Tab-separated table of C-alpha atoms and ligand atoms in Angstrom:
chain	number	residue	atom	x	y	z
A	1	MET	CA	140.902	71.331	102.435
A	2	THR	CA	141.613	74.630	104.217
A	3	ARG	CA	139.014	75.767	106.751
A	4	LEU	CA	137.543	79.230	106.174
A	5	ALA	CA	139.188	81.580	108.684
A	6	SER	CA	140.088	84.694	106.704
A	7	LEU	CA	139.037	86.316	103.449
A	8	ALA	CA	142.243	85.022	101.848
A	9	ASP	CA	140.910	81.461	102.208
A	10	ILE	CA	138.089	82.114	99.727
A	11	THR	CA	139.299	80.688	96.433
A	12	GLY	CA	135.940	79.820	94.864
A	13	LEU	CA	133.249	81.886	93.169
A	14	ALA	CA	131.565	83.097	96.337
A	15	ALA	CA	131.366	86.890	96.533
A	16	ARG	CA	133.572	88.542	99.142
A	17	PRO	CA	132.487	91.195	101.657
A	18	GLY	CA	132.732	94.695	100.204
A	19	TYR	CA	134.722	96.031	103.171
A	20	ASP	CA	137.634	95.198	105.449
A	21	PRO	CA	136.062	93.631	108.548
A	22	ALA	CA	139.024	94.537	110.762
A	23	ALA	CA	138.415	98.226	110.088
A	24	HIS	CA	134.957	98.110	111.721
A	25	GLY	CA	134.206	97.925	115.437
A	26	ARG	CA	131.380	96.264	117.315
A	27	GLY	CA	127.999	98.002	117.604
A	28	ILE	CA	125.463	95.190	117.973
A	29	VAL	CA	124.895	92.223	120.280
A	30	HIS	CA	122.536	89.633	118.854
A	31	LEU	CA	120.763	87.176	121.170
A	32	GLY	CA	119.905	83.860	119.476
A	33	ILE	CA	122.435	83.336	116.712
A	34	GLY	CA	120.739	80.576	114.724
A	35	ALA	CA	120.480	80.082	110.970
A	36	PHE	CA	117.768	82.726	110.639
A	37	HIS	CA	119.923	85.536	112.040
A	38	ARG	CA	122.796	84.525	109.780
A	39	ALA	CA	120.482	84.550	106.739
A	40	HIS	CA	118.789	87.826	107.593
A	41	GLN	CA	119.979	90.587	109.950
A	42	ALA	CA	123.670	89.638	109.738
A	43	VAL	CA	123.483	89.765	105.926
A	44	MET	CA	121.752	93.131	105.824
A	45	THR	CA	124.236	94.529	108.340
A	46	ASP	CA	127.044	93.216	106.116
A	47	THR	CA	125.578	95.089	103.123
A	48	ALA	CA	124.998	98.221	105.202
A	49	MET	CA	128.652	98.315	106.295
A	50	ALA	CA	129.853	97.725	102.729
A	51	VAL	CA	127.722	100.588	101.409
A	52	ALA	CA	127.770	103.116	104.234
A	53	GLY	CA	130.454	101.997	106.699
A	54	GLY	CA	130.012	102.260	110.456
A	55	ASP	CA	131.071	100.299	113.503
A	56	TRP	CA	128.265	97.769	113.450
A	57	ARG	CA	129.895	94.395	113.701
A	58	ILE	CA	127.953	91.862	115.709
A	59	THR	CA	128.677	89.757	118.767
A	60	GLY	CA	126.399	86.744	118.342
A	61	VAL	CA	125.127	85.074	121.490
A	62	SER	CA	123.867	81.550	121.768
A	63	LEU	CA	122.164	81.455	125.156
A	64	ARG	CA	122.370	77.703	125.637
A	65	SER	CA	124.005	75.683	122.895
A	66	THR	CA	127.679	75.741	122.014
A	67	GLU	CA	127.301	74.224	118.542
A	68	ILE	CA	127.293	77.440	116.511
A	69	ALA	CA	130.182	78.900	118.494
A	70	GLU	CA	132.182	75.755	117.769
A	71	ALA	CA	131.494	76.185	114.052
A	72	MET	CA	132.032	79.947	113.877
A	73	GLY	CA	134.806	80.518	116.423
A	74	PRO	CA	137.587	78.841	114.400
A	75	GLN	CA	136.291	80.722	111.326
A	76	ASN	CA	136.571	84.126	113.031
A	77	GLY	CA	132.847	84.583	112.490
A	78	LEU	CA	133.036	84.183	108.692
A	79	TYR	CA	130.488	82.000	106.920
A	80	THR	CA	128.993	81.421	103.510
A	81	LEU	CA	125.441	82.450	102.701
A	82	ILE	CA	123.910	80.304	99.980
A	83	GLU	CA	120.849	81.589	98.165
A	84	ARG	CA	118.881	78.911	96.349
A	85	GLY	CA	116.336	80.065	93.815
A	86	ALA	CA	114.324	78.261	91.162
A	87	ASP	CA	116.850	79.467	88.571
A	88	GLY	CA	120.105	78.907	90.323
A	89	THR	CA	122.319	79.204	93.358
A	90	SER	CA	124.601	82.008	94.439
A	91	ALA	CA	126.947	82.388	97.376
A	92	ARG	CA	128.565	85.148	99.342
A	93	VAL	CA	130.807	85.237	102.394
A	94	ILE	CA	129.473	87.331	105.283
A	95	ALA	CA	131.839	89.149	107.642
A	96	SER	CA	129.507	91.090	109.923
A	97	ILE	CA	129.799	88.683	112.852
A	98	ARG	CA	132.816	89.572	114.946
A	99	ASP	CA	132.620	86.849	117.570
A	100	VAL	CA	130.269	84.385	119.206
A	101	ILE	CA	129.568	83.858	122.906
A	102	ALA	CA	128.024	80.504	123.794
A	103	ALA	CA	126.283	79.453	127.007
A	104	ASN	CA	128.209	82.069	128.953
A	105	PRO	CA	125.893	84.505	130.760
A	106	ALA	CA	128.726	86.484	132.384
A	107	ALA	CA	130.431	87.153	129.051
A	108	THR	CA	127.057	88.003	127.510
A	109	LEU	CA	126.358	90.531	130.226
A	110	ALA	CA	129.787	92.098	129.752
A	111	ALA	CA	129.164	92.455	126.000
A	112	LEU	CA	125.732	93.987	126.600
A	113	ALA	CA	127.220	96.477	129.038
A	114	ASP	CA	129.899	97.659	126.557
A	115	PRO	CA	129.017	101.312	125.749
A	116	ALA	CA	130.124	100.727	122.125
A	117	VAL	CA	127.104	98.422	121.755
A	118	ARG	CA	124.203	100.586	120.627
A	119	ILE	CA	121.709	97.972	119.450
A	120	VAL	CA	120.654	94.588	120.822
A	121	THR	CA	118.801	92.458	118.291
A	122	LEU	CA	116.977	89.246	119.135
A	123	THR	CA	115.802	86.034	117.447
A	124	VAL	CA	115.128	83.817	120.437
A	125	THR	CA	111.877	82.259	119.071
A	126	GLU	CA	108.406	82.812	120.487
A	127	LYS	CA	109.092	80.709	123.582
A	128	GLY	CA	112.411	82.376	124.417
A	129	TYR	CA	111.037	85.614	125.834
A	130	GLY	CA	109.221	84.394	128.940
A	131	ILE	CA	106.499	87.014	128.547
A	132	ASP	CA	102.858	86.171	129.240
A	133	ARG	CA	101.043	86.942	125.975
A	134	ALA	CA	97.779	87.893	127.651
A	135	THR	CA	99.157	90.273	130.283
A	136	HIS	CA	102.483	91.207	128.591
A	137	ALA	CA	104.119	90.727	132.011
A	138	PRO	CA	107.092	88.446	132.744
A	139	ASP	CA	105.838	84.868	133.071
A	140	PRO	CA	106.982	83.558	136.477
A	141	ALA	CA	106.366	79.977	135.267
A	142	HIS	CA	109.038	80.367	132.526
A	143	PRO	CA	112.209	78.635	133.814
A	144	ALA	CA	114.639	81.455	132.909
A	145	VAL	CA	112.339	84.160	134.271
A	146	ARG	CA	111.930	82.236	137.517
A	147	ALA	CA	115.687	81.754	137.868
A	148	ASP	CA	116.454	85.399	137.041
A	149	LEU	CA	113.848	86.874	139.394
A	150	ALA	CA	115.467	84.848	142.186
A	151	LYS	CA	119.001	85.928	141.235
A	152	PRO	CA	118.788	89.114	139.138
A	153	GLU	CA	122.506	89.856	139.522
A	154	ALA	CA	123.448	86.625	137.699
A	155	PRO	CA	120.879	86.384	134.881
A	156	VAL	CA	120.674	83.592	132.310
A	157	GLY	CA	117.537	84.483	130.317
A	158	VAL	CA	116.492	87.213	127.912
A	159	LEU	CA	114.604	89.533	130.275
A	160	GLY	CA	117.116	89.084	133.102
A	161	LEU	CA	120.111	89.792	130.849
A	162	LEU	CA	118.594	92.882	129.247
A	163	VAL	CA	117.561	94.347	132.615
A	164	ALA	CA	120.907	93.586	134.293
A	165	ALA	CA	122.784	95.135	131.369
A	166	LEU	CA	120.635	98.259	131.351
A	167	ARG	CA	121.197	98.555	135.095
A	168	LEU	CA	124.982	98.387	134.647
A	169	ARG	CA	124.846	100.980	131.873
A	170	ARG	CA	122.684	103.337	133.912
A	171	ALA	CA	125.008	103.007	136.919
A	172	ALA	CA	128.017	103.761	134.692
A	173	GLY	CA	126.324	106.813	133.184
A	174	ALA	CA	126.341	105.170	129.733
A	175	ALA	CA	123.507	105.530	127.223
A	176	PRO	CA	121.135	102.568	126.910
A	177	PHE	CA	121.056	100.382	123.813
A	178	THR	CA	118.079	100.147	121.478
A	179	VAL	CA	116.341	96.751	121.697
A	180	LEU	CA	115.128	95.283	118.387
A	181	SER	CA	113.077	92.086	118.451
A	182	CYS	CA	113.160	90.118	115.183
A	183	ASP	CA	110.829	87.289	116.154
A	184	ASN	CA	107.495	86.369	114.554
A	185	LEU	CA	105.328	87.941	117.242
A	186	PRO	CA	102.735	90.677	116.814
A	187	GLU	CA	104.016	94.078	117.958
A	188	ASN	CA	107.195	92.394	119.102
A	189	GLY	CA	108.804	95.685	120.241
A	190	ALA	CA	105.898	96.716	122.468
A	191	LEU	CA	105.654	93.191	123.892
A	192	LEU	CA	109.342	93.070	124.754
A	193	ARG	CA	109.262	96.582	126.208
A	194	SER	CA	106.465	95.583	128.511
A	195	GLY	CA	108.261	92.387	129.585
A	196	VAL	CA	111.547	94.202	130.262
A	197	ILE	CA	109.928	97.019	132.231
A	198	GLY	CA	107.827	94.502	134.170
A	199	PHE	CA	110.931	92.505	135.077
A	200	ALA	CA	112.848	95.658	136.077
A	201	ARG	CA	109.947	96.695	138.306
A	202	HIS	CA	110.572	93.558	140.421
A	203	VAL	CA	114.263	94.354	140.721
A	204	ASP	CA	114.448	98.137	141.016
A	205	PRO	CA	111.444	100.411	140.378
A	206	ALA	CA	113.623	103.455	139.590
A	207	LEU	CA	115.388	101.398	136.913
A	208	ALA	CA	111.994	100.464	135.457
A	209	ASP	CA	111.081	104.160	135.197
A	210	TRP	CA	114.419	104.939	133.551
A	211	ILE	CA	113.924	102.152	130.987
A	212	ALA	CA	110.385	103.369	130.269
A	213	ALA	CA	111.700	106.880	129.630
A	214	GLU	CA	115.012	106.175	127.877
A	215	VAL	CA	115.042	102.846	126.029
A	216	ALA	CA	113.676	102.420	122.499
A	217	PHE	CA	112.018	99.117	121.533
A	218	PRO	CA	111.147	99.443	117.831
A	219	SER	CA	109.007	96.657	116.373
A	220	SER	CA	110.067	94.846	113.219
A	221	MET	CA	108.713	92.348	110.719
A	222	VAL	CA	111.270	89.904	109.371
A	223	ASP	CA	110.881	87.479	106.503
A	224	ARG	CA	113.159	84.953	104.877
A	225	ILE	CA	112.474	81.232	104.583
A	226	THR	CA	115.536	79.559	106.064
A	227	PRO	CA	115.721	75.788	106.473
A	228	ALA	CA	118.107	74.234	108.973
A	229	THR	CA	121.658	73.760	107.670
A	230	THR	CA	122.382	70.233	106.402
A	231	GLN	CA	125.358	68.368	104.936
A	232	ALA	CA	124.110	69.535	101.510
A	233	THR	CA	124.472	73.150	102.679
A	234	LEU	CA	128.044	72.565	103.825
A	235	ALA	CA	128.949	70.716	100.616
A	236	GLU	CA	127.591	73.596	98.492
A	237	ALA	CA	129.489	76.125	100.629
A	238	GLU	CA	132.700	74.193	100.142
A	239	ARG	CA	132.146	74.200	96.373
A	240	GLN	CA	131.362	77.905	96.279
A	241	ALA	CA	133.953	79.224	98.743
A	242	GLY	CA	136.700	76.783	97.832
A	243	CYS	CA	137.342	75.966	101.487
A	244	THR	CA	135.640	74.105	104.314
A	245	ASP	CA	132.893	76.064	106.055
A	246	LEU	CA	131.059	74.468	108.976
A	247	ALA	CA	128.919	77.548	109.675
A	248	ALA	CA	127.281	78.004	106.255
A	249	VAL	CA	123.551	78.704	105.930
A	250	GLU	CA	121.202	78.344	103.005
A	251	THR	CA	118.118	80.397	102.291
A	252	GLU	CA	115.775	81.644	99.581
A	253	PRO	CA	116.553	84.729	97.441
A	254	PHE	CA	113.606	86.684	98.925
A	255	VAL	CA	114.286	88.833	101.971
A	256	GLN	CA	112.170	91.431	103.756
A	257	TRP	CA	112.638	93.579	106.850
A	258	VAL	CA	110.186	96.287	107.881
A	259	ILE	CA	111.382	98.295	110.878
A	260	GLU	CA	110.046	101.114	113.014
A	261	ASP	CA	112.607	103.880	112.674
A	262	HIS	CA	113.321	104.600	116.325
A	263	PHE	CA	117.054	104.272	117.053
A	264	PRO	CA	118.194	107.045	119.425
A	265	GLN	CA	121.807	105.730	119.434
A	266	GLY	CA	121.984	105.385	115.644
A	267	ARG	CA	121.780	102.332	113.402
A	268	PRO	CA	123.367	100.690	110.367
A	269	ALA	CA	122.161	101.907	106.961
A	270	TRP	CA	119.957	98.814	106.625
A	271	GLU	CA	117.952	100.574	103.913
A	272	ALA	CA	121.016	100.025	101.712
A	273	ALA	CA	120.172	96.323	101.943
A	274	GLY	CA	116.495	96.857	101.190
A	275	ALA	CA	115.040	97.296	104.695
A	276	ILE	CA	111.896	99.413	104.760
A	277	PHE	CA	111.564	101.990	107.551
A	278	VAL	CA	108.025	102.904	108.614
A	279	THR	CA	106.317	104.566	111.573
A	280	ASP	CA	103.959	101.633	112.234
A	281	VAL	CA	105.010	98.044	111.580
A	282	ALA	CA	101.879	96.429	113.052
A	283	PRO	CA	99.910	96.028	109.794
A	284	TYR	CA	102.922	94.455	108.026
A	285	GLU	CA	103.508	92.085	110.941
A	286	ARG	CA	99.903	91.081	110.936
A	287	MET	CA	99.921	90.457	107.202
A	288	LYS	CA	103.009	88.275	107.392
A	289	LEU	CA	101.949	86.332	110.481
A	290	THR	CA	98.433	85.716	109.207
A	291	MET	CA	99.248	84.923	105.599
A	292	LEU	CA	102.772	83.455	105.421
A	293	ASN	CA	103.102	81.949	108.878
A	294	GLY	CA	99.435	80.956	109.164
A	295	SER	CA	99.438	78.994	105.918
A	296	HIS	CA	102.902	77.625	106.791
A	297	SER	CA	101.610	76.148	110.055
A	298	MET	CA	98.530	74.703	108.346
A	299	LEU	CA	100.569	73.076	105.595
A	300	ALA	CA	103.162	71.840	108.084
A	301	TYR	CA	100.650	69.851	110.177
A	302	ALA	CA	98.491	68.641	107.300
A	303	GLY	CA	101.562	68.038	105.115
A	304	PHE	CA	103.632	66.196	107.733
A	305	LEU	CA	100.704	63.905	108.543
A	306	SER	CA	100.157	63.297	104.801
A	307	GLY	CA	103.722	61.999	104.583
A	308	HIS	CA	105.330	65.069	102.999
A	309	ARG	CA	108.790	65.855	104.312
A	310	TYR	CA	109.320	69.246	102.641
A	311	VAL	CA	107.112	72.279	101.984
A	312	ARG	CA	107.784	71.957	98.240
A	313	ASP	CA	106.332	68.407	98.340
A	314	VAL	CA	103.197	69.730	100.049
A	315	MET	CA	102.829	72.271	97.234
A	316	GLY	CA	103.177	69.441	94.714
A	317	ASP	CA	100.169	67.653	96.294
A	318	PRO	CA	97.123	68.894	94.334
A	319	ALA	CA	94.644	68.735	97.240
A	320	LEU	CA	96.988	70.409	99.716
A	321	SER	CA	97.947	73.146	97.283
A	322	VAL	CA	94.224	73.943	96.925
A	323	LEU	CA	94.011	74.211	100.715
A	324	VAL	CA	97.052	76.497	100.852
A	325	ALA	CA	95.453	78.809	98.280
A	326	ARG	CA	92.189	78.707	100.229
A	327	HIS	CA	93.971	79.537	103.477
A	328	LEU	CA	95.839	82.459	101.917
A	329	GLN	CA	92.593	83.846	100.577
A	330	ALA	CA	90.801	83.591	103.930
A	331	ALA	CA	93.805	85.128	105.674
A	332	ALA	CA	93.857	88.044	103.219
A	333	ALA	CA	90.143	88.563	103.821
A	334	VAL	CA	90.647	89.307	107.539
A	335	MET	CA	93.369	91.892	106.874
A	336	PRO	CA	92.596	95.589	106.869
A	337	PRO	CA	93.603	97.127	103.502
A	338	LEU	CA	97.308	97.983	103.497
A	339	GLU	CA	98.307	101.002	101.482
A	340	GLY	CA	100.486	100.092	98.530
A	341	ILE	CA	100.098	96.325	99.061
A	342	ASP	CA	98.106	94.055	96.804
A	343	LEU	CA	97.172	91.130	99.060
A	344	ALA	CA	96.233	88.857	96.158
A	345	ALA	CA	99.670	89.423	94.608
A	346	TYR	CA	101.286	88.869	98.033
A	347	ALA	CA	99.429	85.534	98.318
A	348	GLU	CA	100.623	84.500	94.831
A	349	ALA	CA	104.200	85.395	95.704
A	350	LEU	CA	103.999	83.357	98.929
A	351	ALA	CA	102.737	80.267	97.105
A	352	ASP	CA	105.623	80.671	94.637
A	353	ARG	CA	108.116	80.865	97.478
A	354	PHE	CA	106.621	77.737	99.086
A	355	ARG	CA	107.014	75.958	95.728
A	356	ASN	CA	110.738	76.844	95.419
A	357	PRO	CA	112.171	73.493	94.268
A	358	ALA	CA	115.662	74.303	95.529
A	359	ILE	CA	114.689	74.837	99.175
A	360	ALA	CA	114.343	71.763	101.380
A	361	HIS	CA	112.276	73.189	104.236
A	362	GLU	CA	111.013	70.451	106.543
A	363	THR	CA	107.365	70.414	107.599
A	364	PHE	CA	108.564	68.922	110.901
A	365	GLN	CA	110.688	72.043	111.533
A	366	ILE	CA	107.696	74.369	111.095
A	367	ALA	CA	105.440	72.071	113.151
A	368	MET	CA	107.391	72.614	116.363
A	369	ASP	CA	106.157	74.956	119.116
A	370	GLY	CA	102.542	75.005	117.902
A	371	THR	CA	101.204	76.446	121.168
A	372	GLN	CA	103.546	79.419	120.748
A	373	LYS	CA	102.733	80.033	117.106
A	374	LEU	CA	99.045	79.317	116.540
A	375	PRO	CA	97.564	82.141	118.664
A	376	GLN	CA	98.862	84.892	116.321
A	377	ARG	CA	98.865	82.781	113.147
A	378	ILE	CA	95.478	81.039	113.333
A	379	PHE	CA	93.345	81.827	116.399
A	380	GLN	CA	93.461	85.631	116.228
A	381	PRO	CA	92.597	85.720	112.496
A	382	ALA	CA	89.875	83.091	113.132
A	383	LEU	CA	88.344	85.290	115.812
A	384	THR	CA	88.278	88.209	113.379
A	385	ALA	CA	86.617	85.986	110.772
A	386	LEU	CA	84.044	84.839	113.338
A	387	GLU	CA	83.260	88.395	114.382
A	388	ARG	CA	82.824	89.471	110.774
A	389	GLY	CA	80.855	86.446	109.647
A	390	GLN	CA	83.616	85.456	107.189
A	391	PRO	CA	84.586	81.837	106.346
A	392	LEU	CA	85.903	79.893	109.339
A	393	ALA	CA	86.649	76.618	107.541
A	394	PRO	CA	90.300	77.336	106.612
A	395	PHE	CA	91.249	78.344	110.182
A	396	ALA	CA	89.221	75.481	111.648
A	397	PHE	CA	90.952	73.005	109.322
A	398	ALA	CA	94.384	74.338	110.365
A	399	THR	CA	93.413	74.010	114.037
A	400	ALA	CA	92.095	70.491	113.502
A	401	ALA	CA	95.355	69.515	111.754
A	402	TRP	CA	97.327	70.790	114.763
A	403	MET	CA	95.006	68.931	117.157
A	404	ARG	CA	95.512	65.748	115.137
A	405	TYR	CA	99.267	66.378	115.263
A	406	THR	CA	99.267	66.629	119.080
A	407	LEU	CA	98.326	62.922	119.211
A	408	GLY	CA	101.988	62.232	118.392
A	409	GLN	CA	101.462	59.418	115.903
A	410	THR	CA	101.056	59.270	112.116
A	411	ASP	CA	98.283	57.297	110.428
A	412	ASP	CA	100.729	54.457	109.793
A	413	GLY	CA	101.643	54.290	113.457
A	414	GLN	CA	104.979	56.133	113.547
A	415	THR	CA	105.494	58.209	116.664
A	416	TYR	CA	107.273	61.589	116.767
A	417	ALA	CA	108.217	64.160	119.384
A	418	LEU	CA	105.863	67.144	119.687
A	419	ARG	CA	108.692	69.574	120.430
A	420	ASP	CA	106.493	72.130	122.151
A	421	PRO	CA	107.196	73.828	125.492
A	422	ARG	CA	103.690	72.783	126.602
A	423	GLU	CA	104.000	69.157	125.455
A	424	ASP	CA	103.728	67.721	128.982
A	425	GLU	CA	100.499	69.623	129.546
A	426	ILE	CA	99.176	68.506	126.151
A	427	ARG	CA	99.961	64.881	126.920
A	428	ALA	CA	98.297	65.225	130.319
A	429	VAL	CA	95.020	66.712	129.035
A	430	LEU	CA	94.826	64.090	126.270
A	431	ALA	CA	95.729	61.121	128.469
A	432	ASP	CA	92.239	59.813	129.234
A	433	VAL	CA	90.451	61.302	126.259
A	434	PRO	CA	88.867	58.984	123.650
A	435	ARG	CA	90.013	59.338	120.023
A	436	GLU	CA	86.935	61.318	119.157
A	437	ALA	CA	86.860	64.795	117.601
A	438	GLY	CA	84.648	66.533	120.163
A	439	ALA	CA	86.535	65.126	123.132
A	440	ILE	CA	89.962	66.013	121.693
A	441	HIS	CA	88.795	69.501	120.780
A	442	ASP	CA	87.378	70.144	124.259
A	443	ALA	CA	90.498	68.848	126.011
A	444	LEU	CA	92.879	71.021	123.984
A	445	ALA	CA	90.574	74.063	124.010
A	446	ALA	CA	90.732	73.954	127.811
A	447	LEU	CA	94.524	74.574	127.866
A	448	PRO	CA	94.772	77.913	129.700
A	449	GLY	CA	95.628	80.994	127.644
A	450	LEU	CA	95.847	79.210	124.306
A	451	ILE	CA	92.608	79.648	122.317
A	452	PRO	CA	90.616	82.817	123.082
A	453	ALA	CA	87.396	81.871	124.919
A	454	ALA	CA	85.343	83.990	122.509
A	455	LEU	CA	86.522	81.618	119.766
A	456	SER	CA	86.594	78.209	121.467
A	457	GLY	CA	83.220	78.843	123.108
A	458	ALA	CA	81.493	79.698	119.825
A	459	PRO	CA	79.349	76.769	118.641
A	460	ALA	CA	80.059	77.532	114.950
A	461	TRP	CA	83.804	77.312	115.602
A	462	ARG	CA	83.587	74.064	117.570
A	463	ALA	CA	81.417	72.539	114.856
A	464	ALA	CA	83.873	73.605	112.143
A	465	VAL	CA	86.936	72.254	113.984
A	466	THR	CA	85.352	68.943	114.921
A	467	GLY	CA	83.913	68.666	111.399
A	468	SER	CA	87.474	68.803	110.013
A	469	LEU	CA	89.027	66.693	112.766
A	470	ASP	CA	86.553	63.857	112.518
A	471	PRO	CA	87.575	62.613	109.032
A	472	MET	CA	91.255	63.044	109.981
A	473	LEU	CA	90.654	60.520	112.778
A	474	SER	CA	88.320	58.150	110.991
A	475	GLN	CA	89.772	58.126	107.453
A	476	GLY	CA	93.318	59.364	107.907
A	477	MET	CA	94.926	62.662	106.902
A	478	VAL	CA	95.340	61.961	103.179
A	479	ALA	CA	91.644	61.203	102.698
A	480	ALA	CA	90.583	64.065	104.990
A	481	VAL	CA	92.686	66.525	102.980
A	482	ARG	CA	91.173	65.288	99.740
A	483	GLU	CA	87.670	65.646	101.140
A	484	GLU	CA	88.374	69.129	102.545
A	485	ALA	CA	89.772	70.322	99.207
A	486	LEU	CA	86.537	69.318	97.461
A	487	ARG	CA	84.311	71.303	99.833
B	501	CS2	C1	108.049	79.213	109.826
B	501	CS2	C2	108.909	80.475	109.841
B	501	CS2	O1	109.161	77.703	111.251
B	501	CS2	C3	108.165	78.428	111.109
B	501	CS2	O2	107.280	78.467	111.955
B	501	CS2	O3	106.722	79.569	109.581
B	501	CS2	O4	110.159	80.232	110.368
B	501	CS2	C4	109.024	81.094	108.439
B	501	CS2	O5	109.766	80.276	107.595
B	501	CS2	C5	109.656	82.468	108.500
B	501	CS2	O6	108.915	83.270	109.370
B	501	CS2	C6	109.723	83.081	107.111
B	501	CS2	O7	110.108	84.407	107.223
């Protein structure tokens, strides 16, 4: 079968882009071109160009791996987006990605320095930034930050590349780009701004002042449940597009993007694709991180250790689905009221999305990088609940499930990789610890900068976590979940 490489190759039912890609120039560089970017920002940019035009095609950058470039390069950036809902599947070919740069820092820097590029978007995951979450300063222990501070003229990491590119643009008298983080971090724009300025301060203080004065870092909240591409994705793409597509992605029908409207060099008409522009994204980010991502992490650890491969299977388990509803309710209770948003309806809609029978989202995928995710998803909301005297049990149960997960072995003895940037540290603190709830809790709570001291030091919190962890250890996860759901 023909490989997708031009719009003429699409012979199936998949919808075609509503514009001629060749008539649009580049305006965006995206760092971290995984499945999520291709299911979210690239799609909304595609719609924006179809509706309102503009030179906003995207150069996608994969900082380390070459896999996506190998899939997309021969396809001239084209790929099929498959949307799987409870009532059917639809497909559309996306043309917003112009080219892909893989594991090539010099070419990345050259793209970032191109004055035609007015926006840099990022999905590099929580661990990709190299910013200390407590101080918001560059983390010198992060490998890329360390390498780039030593050799700022040849950067390989996020902060180093952004600073080097802004330096080149300033020297050339070109305007800076706007930097738009699309990762699941609270106040992601402010965090990244602080990391970039902090890094620049080490390299060239005048550059740091210029960035502080001239560069916009809007925050944004992104949402679309996107499982990793599988053979089933590629087979569906081939059916829908009528040609072979090795870069296809599959996702749910739901999509949300809430963005701070601060783009001094202009932006695509993303509102044409449903993006919501607001002056303060923080409450939306908090809602999504606490409710969607918080319950996702809880169900991933408890679900994986109960033997459920996919989120939809977790939702089909009566005891776990009770715990998901309980978690959503507790998460909603720590949220300040959000104008125009009904949190109970939001919780219902989330549970429906988790139940989507057509989406095969692996609990093991969500379980990775727990140390990077739990602070904003579980510990911060738990601290709020503690301060307000609201129920701690749901957050404590989620924490206990993660602690149980860090032991690296299921109840029937199968081992798995933790896949966490702090896994060596976790293994080290657990090495000589007995399999006892209090001891495991204390060892993990002592990991620096992970659980706020005001939370881990509170007797009520420790009692709640160990009270959930104990049955997980003594009776196994399935029985512990059943017991917890009856509480
Ligand atoms: C998930 C998210 O993998 C995870 O940690 O919680 O990727 C989640 O699917 C997205 O944030 C949904 O928008």
